[in-house]
Coordinates of C-alpha atoms in Angstrom, one line a residue:
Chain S
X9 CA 97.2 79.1 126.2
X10 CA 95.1 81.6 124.0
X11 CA 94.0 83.6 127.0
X12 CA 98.0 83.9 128.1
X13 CA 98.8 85.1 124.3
X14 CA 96.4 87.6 124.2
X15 CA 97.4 88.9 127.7
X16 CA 100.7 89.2 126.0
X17 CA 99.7 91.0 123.1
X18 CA 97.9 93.7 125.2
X19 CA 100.9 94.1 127.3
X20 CA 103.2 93.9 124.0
X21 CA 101.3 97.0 122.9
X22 CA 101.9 98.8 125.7
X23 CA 105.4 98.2 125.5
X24 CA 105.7 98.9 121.8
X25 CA 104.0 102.4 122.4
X26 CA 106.6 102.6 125.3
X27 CA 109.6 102.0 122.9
X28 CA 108.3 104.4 120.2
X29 CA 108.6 107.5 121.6
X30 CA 112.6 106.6 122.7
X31 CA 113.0 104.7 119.6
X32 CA 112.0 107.8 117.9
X33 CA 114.5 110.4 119.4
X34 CA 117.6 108.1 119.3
X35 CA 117.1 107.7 115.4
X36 CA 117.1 111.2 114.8
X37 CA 119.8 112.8 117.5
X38 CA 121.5 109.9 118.3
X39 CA 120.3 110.4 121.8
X40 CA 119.3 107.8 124.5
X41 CA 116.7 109.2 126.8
X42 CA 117.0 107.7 129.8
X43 CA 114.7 110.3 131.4
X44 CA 112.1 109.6 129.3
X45 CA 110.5 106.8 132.0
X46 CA 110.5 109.6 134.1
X47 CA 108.6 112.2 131.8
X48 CA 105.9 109.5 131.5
X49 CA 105.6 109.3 135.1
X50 CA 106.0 113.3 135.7
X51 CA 103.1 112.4 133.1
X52 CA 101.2 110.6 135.1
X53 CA 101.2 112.7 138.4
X54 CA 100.0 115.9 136.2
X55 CA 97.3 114.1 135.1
X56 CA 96.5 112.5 138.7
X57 CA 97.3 116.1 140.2
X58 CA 94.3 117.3 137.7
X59 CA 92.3 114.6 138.3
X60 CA 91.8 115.4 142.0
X61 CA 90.4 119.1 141.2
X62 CA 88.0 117.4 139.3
X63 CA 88.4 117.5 135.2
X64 CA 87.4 114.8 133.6
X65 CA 89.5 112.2 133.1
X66 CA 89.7 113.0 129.7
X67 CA 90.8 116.3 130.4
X68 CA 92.9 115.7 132.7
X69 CA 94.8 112.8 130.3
X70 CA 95.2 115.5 127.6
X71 CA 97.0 118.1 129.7
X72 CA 99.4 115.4 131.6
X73 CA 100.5 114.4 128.1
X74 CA 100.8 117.9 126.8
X75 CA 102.8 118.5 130.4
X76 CA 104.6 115.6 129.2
X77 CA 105.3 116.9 126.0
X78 CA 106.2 120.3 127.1
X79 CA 108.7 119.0 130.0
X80 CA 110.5 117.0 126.9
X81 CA 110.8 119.9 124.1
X82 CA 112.0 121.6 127.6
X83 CA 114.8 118.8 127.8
X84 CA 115.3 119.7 123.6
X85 CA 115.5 123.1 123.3
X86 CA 118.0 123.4 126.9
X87 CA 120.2 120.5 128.1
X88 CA 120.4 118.7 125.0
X89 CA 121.5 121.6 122.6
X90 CA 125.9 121.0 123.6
X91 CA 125.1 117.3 123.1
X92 CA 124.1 118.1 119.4
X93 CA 126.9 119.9 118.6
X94 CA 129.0 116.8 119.2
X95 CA 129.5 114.2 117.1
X96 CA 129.6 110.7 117.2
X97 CA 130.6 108.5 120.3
X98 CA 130.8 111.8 122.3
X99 CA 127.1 112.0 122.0
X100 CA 125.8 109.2 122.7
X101 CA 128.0 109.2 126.4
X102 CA 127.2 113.2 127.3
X103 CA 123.6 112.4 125.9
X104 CA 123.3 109.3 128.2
X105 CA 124.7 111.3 131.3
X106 CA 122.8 114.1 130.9
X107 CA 119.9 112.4 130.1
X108 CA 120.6 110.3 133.8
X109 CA 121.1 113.6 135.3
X110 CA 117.8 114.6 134.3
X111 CA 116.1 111.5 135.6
X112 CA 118.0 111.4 138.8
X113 CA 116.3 115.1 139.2
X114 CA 112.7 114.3 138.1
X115 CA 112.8 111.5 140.4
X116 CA 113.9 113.0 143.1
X117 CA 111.5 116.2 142.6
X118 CA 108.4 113.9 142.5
X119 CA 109.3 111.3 145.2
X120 CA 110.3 114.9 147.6
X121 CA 106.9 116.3 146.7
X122 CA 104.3 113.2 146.1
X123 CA 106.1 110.4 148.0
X124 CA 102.5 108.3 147.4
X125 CA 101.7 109.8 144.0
X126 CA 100.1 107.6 141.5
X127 CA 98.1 106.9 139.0
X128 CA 95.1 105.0 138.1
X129 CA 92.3 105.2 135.5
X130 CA 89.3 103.4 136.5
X131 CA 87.7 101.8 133.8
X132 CA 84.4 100.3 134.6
X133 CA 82.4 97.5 132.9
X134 CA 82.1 93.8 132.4
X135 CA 85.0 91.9 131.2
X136 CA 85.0 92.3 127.4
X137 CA 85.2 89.0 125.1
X138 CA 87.7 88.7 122.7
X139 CA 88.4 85.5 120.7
X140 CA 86.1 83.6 123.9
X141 CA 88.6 85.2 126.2
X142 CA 87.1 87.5 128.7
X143 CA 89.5 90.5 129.0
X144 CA 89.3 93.6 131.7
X145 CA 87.4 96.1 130.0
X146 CA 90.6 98.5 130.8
X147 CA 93.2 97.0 129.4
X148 CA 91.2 96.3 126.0
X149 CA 90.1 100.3 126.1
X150 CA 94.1 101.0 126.5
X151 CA 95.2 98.1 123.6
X152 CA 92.5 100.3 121.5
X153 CA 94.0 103.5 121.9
X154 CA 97.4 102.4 121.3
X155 CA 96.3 100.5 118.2
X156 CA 94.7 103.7 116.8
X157 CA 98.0 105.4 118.4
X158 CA 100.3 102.8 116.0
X159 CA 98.2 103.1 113.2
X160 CA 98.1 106.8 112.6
X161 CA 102.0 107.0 113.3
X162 CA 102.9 104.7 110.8
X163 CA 101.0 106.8 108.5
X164 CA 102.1 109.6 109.2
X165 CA 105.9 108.0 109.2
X166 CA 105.1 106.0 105.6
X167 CA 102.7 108.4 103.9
X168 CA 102.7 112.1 104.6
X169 CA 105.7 114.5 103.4
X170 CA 106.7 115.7 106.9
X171 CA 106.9 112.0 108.3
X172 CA 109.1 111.1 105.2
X173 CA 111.2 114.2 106.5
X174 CA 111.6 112.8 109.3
X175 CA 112.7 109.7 108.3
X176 CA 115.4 111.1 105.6
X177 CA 116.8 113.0 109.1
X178 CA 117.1 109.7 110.8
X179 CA 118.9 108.1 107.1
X180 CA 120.9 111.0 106.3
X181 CA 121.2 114.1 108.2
X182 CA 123.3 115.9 106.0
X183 CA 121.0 114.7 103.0
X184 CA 118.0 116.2 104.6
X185 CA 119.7 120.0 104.7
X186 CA 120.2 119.6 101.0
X187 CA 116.6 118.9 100.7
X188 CA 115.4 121.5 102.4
X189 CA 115.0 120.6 105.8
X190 CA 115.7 121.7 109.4
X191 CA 116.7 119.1 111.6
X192 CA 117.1 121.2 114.3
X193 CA 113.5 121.8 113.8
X194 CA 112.1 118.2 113.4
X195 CA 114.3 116.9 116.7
X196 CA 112.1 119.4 118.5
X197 CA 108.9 118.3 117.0
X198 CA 109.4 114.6 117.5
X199 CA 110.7 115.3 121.3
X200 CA 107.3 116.5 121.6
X201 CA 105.8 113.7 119.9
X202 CA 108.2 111.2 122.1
X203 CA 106.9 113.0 125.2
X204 CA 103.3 113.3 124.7
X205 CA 103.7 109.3 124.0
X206 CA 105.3 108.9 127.3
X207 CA 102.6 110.6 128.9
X208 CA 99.8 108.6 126.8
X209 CA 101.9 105.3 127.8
X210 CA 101.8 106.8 131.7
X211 CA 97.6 107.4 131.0
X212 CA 96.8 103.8 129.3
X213 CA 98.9 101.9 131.5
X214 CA 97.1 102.8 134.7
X215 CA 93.9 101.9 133.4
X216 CA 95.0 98.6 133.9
X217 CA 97.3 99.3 137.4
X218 CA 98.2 101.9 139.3
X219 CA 101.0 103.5 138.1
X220 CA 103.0 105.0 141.0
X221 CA 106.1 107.5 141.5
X222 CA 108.6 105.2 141.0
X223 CA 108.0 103.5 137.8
X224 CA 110.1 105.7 136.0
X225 CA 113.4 103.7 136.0
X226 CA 111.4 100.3 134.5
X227 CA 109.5 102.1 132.1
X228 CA 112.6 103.1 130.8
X229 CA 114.9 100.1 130.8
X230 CA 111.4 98.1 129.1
X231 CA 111.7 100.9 126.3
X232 CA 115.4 100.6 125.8
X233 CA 114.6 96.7 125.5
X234 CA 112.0 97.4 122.8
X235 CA 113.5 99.9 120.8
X236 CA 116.8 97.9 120.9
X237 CA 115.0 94.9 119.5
X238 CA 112.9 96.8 117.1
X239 CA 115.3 98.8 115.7
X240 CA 117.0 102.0 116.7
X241 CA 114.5 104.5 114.9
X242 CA 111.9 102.4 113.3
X243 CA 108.2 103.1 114.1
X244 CA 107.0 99.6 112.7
X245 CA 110.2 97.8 114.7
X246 CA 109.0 99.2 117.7
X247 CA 105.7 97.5 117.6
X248 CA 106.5 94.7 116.2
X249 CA 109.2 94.3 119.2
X250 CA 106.8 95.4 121.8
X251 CA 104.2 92.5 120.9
X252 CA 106.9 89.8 120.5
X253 CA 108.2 90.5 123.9
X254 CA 105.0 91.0 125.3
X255 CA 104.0 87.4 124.2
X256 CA 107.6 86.1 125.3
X257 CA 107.3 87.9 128.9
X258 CA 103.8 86.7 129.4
X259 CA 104.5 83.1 128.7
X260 CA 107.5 82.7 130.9
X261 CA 105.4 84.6 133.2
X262 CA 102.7 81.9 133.2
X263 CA 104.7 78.9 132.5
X264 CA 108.1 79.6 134.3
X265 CA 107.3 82.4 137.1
X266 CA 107.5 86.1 137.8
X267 CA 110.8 86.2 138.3
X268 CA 112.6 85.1 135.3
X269 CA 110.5 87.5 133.3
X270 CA 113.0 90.6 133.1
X271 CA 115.7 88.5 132.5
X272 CA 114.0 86.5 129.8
X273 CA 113.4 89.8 127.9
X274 CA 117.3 90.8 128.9
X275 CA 118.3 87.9 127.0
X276 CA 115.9 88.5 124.3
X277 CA 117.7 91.8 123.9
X278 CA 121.2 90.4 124.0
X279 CA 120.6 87.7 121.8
X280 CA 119.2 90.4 119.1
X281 CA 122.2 92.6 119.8
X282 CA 124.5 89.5 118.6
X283 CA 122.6 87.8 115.8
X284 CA 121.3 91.2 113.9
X285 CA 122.6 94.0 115.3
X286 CA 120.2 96.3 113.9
X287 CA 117.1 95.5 115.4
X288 CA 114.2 93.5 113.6
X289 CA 113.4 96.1 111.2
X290 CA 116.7 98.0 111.7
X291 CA 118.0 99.3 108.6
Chain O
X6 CA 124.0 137.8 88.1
X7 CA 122.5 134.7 89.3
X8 CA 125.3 133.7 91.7
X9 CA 128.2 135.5 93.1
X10 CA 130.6 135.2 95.4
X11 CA 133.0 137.7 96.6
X12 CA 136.1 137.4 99.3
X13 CA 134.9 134.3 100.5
X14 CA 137.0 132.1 103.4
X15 CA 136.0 128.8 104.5
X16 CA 137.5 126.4 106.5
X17 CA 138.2 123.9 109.4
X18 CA 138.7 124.7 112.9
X19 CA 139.8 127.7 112.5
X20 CA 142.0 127.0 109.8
X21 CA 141.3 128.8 106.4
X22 CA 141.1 126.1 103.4
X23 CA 140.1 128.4 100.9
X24 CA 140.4 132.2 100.6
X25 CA 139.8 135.4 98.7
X26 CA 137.7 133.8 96.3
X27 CA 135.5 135.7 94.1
X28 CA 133.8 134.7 91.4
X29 CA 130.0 135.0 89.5
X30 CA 127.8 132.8 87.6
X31 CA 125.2 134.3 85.3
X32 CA 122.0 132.9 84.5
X33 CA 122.1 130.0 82.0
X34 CA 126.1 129.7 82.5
X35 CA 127.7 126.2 82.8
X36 CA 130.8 126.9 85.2
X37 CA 134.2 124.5 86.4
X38 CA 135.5 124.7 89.3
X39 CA 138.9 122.3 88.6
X40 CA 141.8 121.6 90.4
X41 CA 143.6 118.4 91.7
X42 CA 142.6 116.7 94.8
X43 CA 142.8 119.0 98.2
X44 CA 142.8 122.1 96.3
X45 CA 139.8 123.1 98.5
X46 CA 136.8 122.2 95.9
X47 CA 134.3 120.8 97.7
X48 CA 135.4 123.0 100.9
X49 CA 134.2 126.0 98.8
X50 CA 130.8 124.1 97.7
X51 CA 130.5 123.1 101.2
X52 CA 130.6 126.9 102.4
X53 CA 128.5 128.0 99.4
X54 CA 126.0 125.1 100.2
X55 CA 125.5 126.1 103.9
X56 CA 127.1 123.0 105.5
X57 CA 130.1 124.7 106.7
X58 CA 130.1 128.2 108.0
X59 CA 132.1 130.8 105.9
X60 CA 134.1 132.5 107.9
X61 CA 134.4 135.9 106.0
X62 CA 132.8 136.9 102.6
X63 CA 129.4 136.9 101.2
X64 CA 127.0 134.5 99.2
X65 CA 124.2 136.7 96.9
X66 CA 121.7 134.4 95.0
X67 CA 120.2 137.4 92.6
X68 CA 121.1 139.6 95.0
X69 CA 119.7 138.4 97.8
X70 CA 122.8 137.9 100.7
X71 CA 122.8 133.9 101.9
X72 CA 126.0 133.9 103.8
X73 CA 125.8 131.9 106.7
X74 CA 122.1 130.9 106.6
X75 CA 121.3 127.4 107.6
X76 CA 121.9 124.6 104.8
X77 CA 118.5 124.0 104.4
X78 CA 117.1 127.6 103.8
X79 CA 119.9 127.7 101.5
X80 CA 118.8 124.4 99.6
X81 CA 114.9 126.4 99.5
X82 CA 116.8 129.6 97.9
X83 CA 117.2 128.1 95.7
X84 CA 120.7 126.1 95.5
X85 CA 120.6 122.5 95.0
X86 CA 124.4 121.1 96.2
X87 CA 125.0 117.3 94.9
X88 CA 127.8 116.5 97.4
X89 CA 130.0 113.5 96.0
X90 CA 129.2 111.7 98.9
X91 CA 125.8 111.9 97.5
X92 CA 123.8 111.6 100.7
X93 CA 120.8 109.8 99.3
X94 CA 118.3 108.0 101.9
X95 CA 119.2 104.5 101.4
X96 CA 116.4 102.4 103.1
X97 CA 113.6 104.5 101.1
X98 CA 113.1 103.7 97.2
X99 CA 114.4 105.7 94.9
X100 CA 110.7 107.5 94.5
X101 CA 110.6 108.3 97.8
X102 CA 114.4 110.1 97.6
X103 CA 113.4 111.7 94.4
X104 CA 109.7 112.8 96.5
X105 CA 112.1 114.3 99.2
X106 CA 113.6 116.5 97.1
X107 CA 111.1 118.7 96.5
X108 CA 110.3 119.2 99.9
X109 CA 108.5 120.3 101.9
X110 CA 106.1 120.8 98.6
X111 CA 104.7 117.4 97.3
X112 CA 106.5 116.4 94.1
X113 CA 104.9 117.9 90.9
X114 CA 104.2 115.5 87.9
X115 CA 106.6 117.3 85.5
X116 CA 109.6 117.9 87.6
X117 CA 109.2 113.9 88.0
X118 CA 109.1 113.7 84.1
X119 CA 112.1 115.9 83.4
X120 CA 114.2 113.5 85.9
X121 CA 112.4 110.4 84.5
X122 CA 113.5 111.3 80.8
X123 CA 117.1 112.4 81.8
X124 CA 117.3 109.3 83.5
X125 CA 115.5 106.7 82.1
X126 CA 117.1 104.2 84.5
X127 CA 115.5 105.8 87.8
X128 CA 112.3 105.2 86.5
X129 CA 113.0 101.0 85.5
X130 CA 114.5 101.4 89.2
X131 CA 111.5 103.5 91.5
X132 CA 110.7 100.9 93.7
X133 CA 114.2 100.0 94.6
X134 CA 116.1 101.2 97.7
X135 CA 118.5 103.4 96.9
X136 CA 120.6 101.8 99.4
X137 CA 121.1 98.9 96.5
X138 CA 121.8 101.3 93.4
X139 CA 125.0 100.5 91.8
X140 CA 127.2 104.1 92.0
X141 CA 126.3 105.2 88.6
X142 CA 122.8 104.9 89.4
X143 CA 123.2 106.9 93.0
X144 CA 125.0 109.4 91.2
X145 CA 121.7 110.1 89.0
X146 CA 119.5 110.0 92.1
X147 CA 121.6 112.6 93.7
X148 CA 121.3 114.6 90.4
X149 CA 117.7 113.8 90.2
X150 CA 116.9 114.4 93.8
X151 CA 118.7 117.7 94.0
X152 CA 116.7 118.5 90.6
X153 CA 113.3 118.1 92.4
X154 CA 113.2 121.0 94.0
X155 CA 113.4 123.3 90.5
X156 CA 116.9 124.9 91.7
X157 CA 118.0 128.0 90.1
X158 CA 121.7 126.7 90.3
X159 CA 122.7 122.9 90.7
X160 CA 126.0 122.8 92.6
X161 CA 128.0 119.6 91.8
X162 CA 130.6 118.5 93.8
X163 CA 133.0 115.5 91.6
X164 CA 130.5 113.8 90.1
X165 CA 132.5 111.5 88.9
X166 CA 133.6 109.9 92.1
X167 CA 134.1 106.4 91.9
X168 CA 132.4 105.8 88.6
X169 CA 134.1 103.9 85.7
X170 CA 135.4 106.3 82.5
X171 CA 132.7 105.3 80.6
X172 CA 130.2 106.2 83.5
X173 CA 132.0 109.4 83.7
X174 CA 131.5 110.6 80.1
X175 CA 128.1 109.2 80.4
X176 CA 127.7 111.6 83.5
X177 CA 129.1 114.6 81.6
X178 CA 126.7 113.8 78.2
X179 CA 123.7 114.4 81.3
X180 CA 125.1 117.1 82.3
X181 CA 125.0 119.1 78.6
X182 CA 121.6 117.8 78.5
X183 CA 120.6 119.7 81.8
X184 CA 122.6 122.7 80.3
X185 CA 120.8 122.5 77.4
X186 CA 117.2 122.8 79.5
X187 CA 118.7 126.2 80.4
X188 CA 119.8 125.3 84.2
X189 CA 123.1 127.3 86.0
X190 CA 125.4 124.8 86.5
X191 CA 128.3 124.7 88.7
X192 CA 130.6 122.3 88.6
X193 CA 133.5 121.1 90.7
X194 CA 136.1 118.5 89.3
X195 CA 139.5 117.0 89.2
X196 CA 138.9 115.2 85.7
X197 CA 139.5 118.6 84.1
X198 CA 139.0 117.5 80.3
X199 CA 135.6 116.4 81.4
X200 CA 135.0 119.4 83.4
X201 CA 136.0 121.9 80.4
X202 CA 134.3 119.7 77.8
X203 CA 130.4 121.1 79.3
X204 CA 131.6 124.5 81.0
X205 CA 131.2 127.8 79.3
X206 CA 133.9 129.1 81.9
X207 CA 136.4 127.5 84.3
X208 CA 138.4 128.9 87.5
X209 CA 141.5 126.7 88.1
X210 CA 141.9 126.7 92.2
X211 CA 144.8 126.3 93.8
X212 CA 145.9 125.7 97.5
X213 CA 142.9 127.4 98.3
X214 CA 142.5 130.2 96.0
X215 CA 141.9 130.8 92.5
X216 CA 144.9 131.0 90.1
X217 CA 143.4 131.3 86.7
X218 CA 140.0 131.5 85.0
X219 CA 138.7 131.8 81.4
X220 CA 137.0 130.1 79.2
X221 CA 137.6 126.2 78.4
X222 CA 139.8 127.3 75.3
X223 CA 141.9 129.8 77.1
X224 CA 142.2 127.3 79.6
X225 CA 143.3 124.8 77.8
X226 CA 146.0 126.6 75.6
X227 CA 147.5 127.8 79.0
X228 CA 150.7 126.4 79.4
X229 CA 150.5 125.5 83.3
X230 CA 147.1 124.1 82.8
X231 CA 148.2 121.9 79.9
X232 CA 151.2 120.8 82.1
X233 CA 149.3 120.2 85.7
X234 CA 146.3 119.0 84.6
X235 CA 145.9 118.3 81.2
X236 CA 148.7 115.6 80.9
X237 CA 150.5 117.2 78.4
X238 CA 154.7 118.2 78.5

């Protein structure tokens, strides 16, 4: 039982650093990414394309998520600029289609040109011991990183003046002009942010399992769970989700089967949606 | 001249709201902007604010031209616009708003005093969320927020909205206080007693453009003033 909890808390990390990043960008532009599974995997193959001329893995992890980054500002500063000058329901639909669009093309692109691309981080060493459960030494290495990852976001979210910025954008748009700030500007940073996480979710993920071509699609509906349950638009939601429903997938995995597992966190979702429609930590 | 304002048109969807309007405020000067309710007041602060585009006319803040910048280089100029929908952030505590407002600087000690003596009531109420401040008490966040940033003219659009008479008066008794510090104010209102009672001149708009202006006791001795807004036959 322990062993299957903390199996679920590693993965529920991984999946609240997954719903972060989308979490992020819906709160402030009212904007569903649904390409942003696919800018984690166009993640992923930079960093495997890199890889293979021999960086360092280290290397190669920061330019994939700075390629990451780049293709999402990209996504910012082109596609998405009509969708921000409507309001409203209006939106949210041309922001999901396009959004789509943009998968669909990503997809398509990397499946045309690395049909057997993937992704995996070999991290060596002896099972590390945690609470007398050995764990793989890669998926503790990757639970690290995103605890570090969580940690310093929700700093700089809670503590420093441009995080607070960003957070009065996501409360009050128009209150954040008469304050000074650009929101134009801080949707551009934090879809930068949003991809670079995508990337770093594509990098820590396959140091556990190969991440291939075609994970784009559940990476994606996994966030939407997460951020949905969190809260559209809170940091703290999103992790909070992520472990919960890493716990609850893990132990219907073990106890029930493989199979009931995505629509055990489906339901999860729905049953949030109805009982408190703003997410755990929604305001 | 601290603020002027000259030909300015401002509107919806191509529709003009308000038009020709020209007017100053010098340094120091309490101003009214009154007039009843669609008489194109807070379309006029809105346009001077940043948050809607004029569409023909200028802006100067001592002298410098601010027509059509963005809202928030506007708000850094200088211009701090208290809309009477108040737009406060209302899952962070009333600290936090009040922080926010002097962004992107961090908030210095003395601004925090000024807005903590004004208001005593913000400071019994800092850790709250501003989300759960009665009306009264969002209207002196808004006021305090927007003082954070050490404008050079507060813009206030109805600050009475939806506050009690007595709240009202108590509203108007902060705003002569503020005066009093030597702050521009600028003030747009329906309740124009109230409005004439702090201002050292008033523009009466109508339907868009201004009609009349003077100061509170010219105003007041006007005939159609006393007769449209004034209650009196």
């Amino acid at each position: 039982m322990k062993a299957v909890i903390l199996d679920g808390i590693v993965l529920g990390l991984g999946f609240g650093l997954l719903g972060v990043g989308l979490t992020l960008v819906y709160g402030l532009g009212g904007v569903l990414n649904l390409a942003y599974g696919e800018i984690a995997v166009f993640g992923a193959i930079v960093v495997s394309q890199v890889m293979d001329r021999g960086a360092p893995t280290l290397v190669a992890a920061g330019v994939g998520m700075l390629a990451a980054a780049a293709l999402s500002v990209l996504l910012d500063l082109t596609l998405m600029r009509p969708v921000y000058r409507q309001t409203g329901e209006e939106r949210t639909l041309l922001g999901l289609l396009l959004t789509l669009g943009v998968a669909f093309v990503i997809v398509g692109l990397l499946n045309w040109k690395y049909p057997t691309g993937a992704l995996y981080i070999f991290v060596g060493g002896d099972p590390i011991s945690i609470a007398g459960v050995p764990m793989a030494a890669g998926s503790v290495w990757a639970s690290v990183i995103t605890l570090g990852v969580a940690g310093v976001l929700l700093v700089f979210f809670g503590l420093t003046t441009f995080g607070r910025g960003v957070r009065s954008v996501i409360q009050d748009e128009t209150g954040a002009r008469l304050v000074g700030i650009s929101p134009s500007l801080v949707r551009t940073l934090i879809f930068a942010l949003s991809g670079g996480l995508a990337g770093l979710v594509a990098v820590t993920r396959s140091m556990s399992a190969p991440l291939t071509v075609t994970a784009g699609f559940d990476l994606t509906t996994f966030a939407l769970i997460v951020a949905v349950v969190g809260g559209l638009g809170s940091v703290a939601g999103a992790f909070l989700a992520g472990v919960l429903l890493g716990i609850v997938d893990n132990v219907s995995a073990h106890y029930i089967g493989e199979y009931i597992t995505a629509i055990v966190l489906l339901a999860a979702a729905a049953i949030t949606i109805l009982v408190r429609p703003r997410g755990l930590l929604g305001r | 001249m601290l603020l002027e304002v000259r030909g300015l048109g401002a509107g919806y969807l191509g529709e003009k709201v308000v038009s020709d309007i020209d007017f100053e405020v010098s340094p120091g000067e309490a101003v009214a902007i009154v007039g009843s309710n669609g008489a194109g007041k807070s379309t006029l602060l809105r346009a001077i604010a940043g948050l809607l585009r004029p569409m023909e006319g200028r802006v100067r803040l001592e002298g410098r031209d601010l027509t059509r910048r963005p809202a928030h280089r506007i708000a850094r100029a200088g211009i701090a616009y208290v809309p009477a929908e108040r737009h406060l952030f209302p899952a962070m505590t009333v600290k936090t708003n009040l922080a926010l407002g002097a962004y992107p600087r961090r908030p210095d000690r003395s601004a925090l005093e000024l807005v903590y003596g004004l208001f005593p009531r913000l400071e019994e109420r800092q850790r709250q969320r501003a989300g759960t401040l009665s009306g009264g008490e969002q209207q002196m966040l808004a006021v305090g927020r927007a003082l954070m940033s050490r404008p050079k003219v507060l813009m206030l659009d109805e600050p009475t909205t939806g506050l009690a008479p007595k709240l009202a008066r108590a509203a108007f008794r902060a705003l002569e206080g503020l005066k009093a510090t030597g702050l521009t104010l600028l003030i747009a209102e329906q309740q124009v007693p109230l409005a004439l009672s702090v201002a050292d001149r008033g523009y009466v708009l109508e339907n868009g453009r201004i009609r009349l202006e003077g100061s509170p006791e010219e105003l007041e001795a006007n005939p159609e003033v006393r007769r449209a807004y004034l209650g009196v036959a």
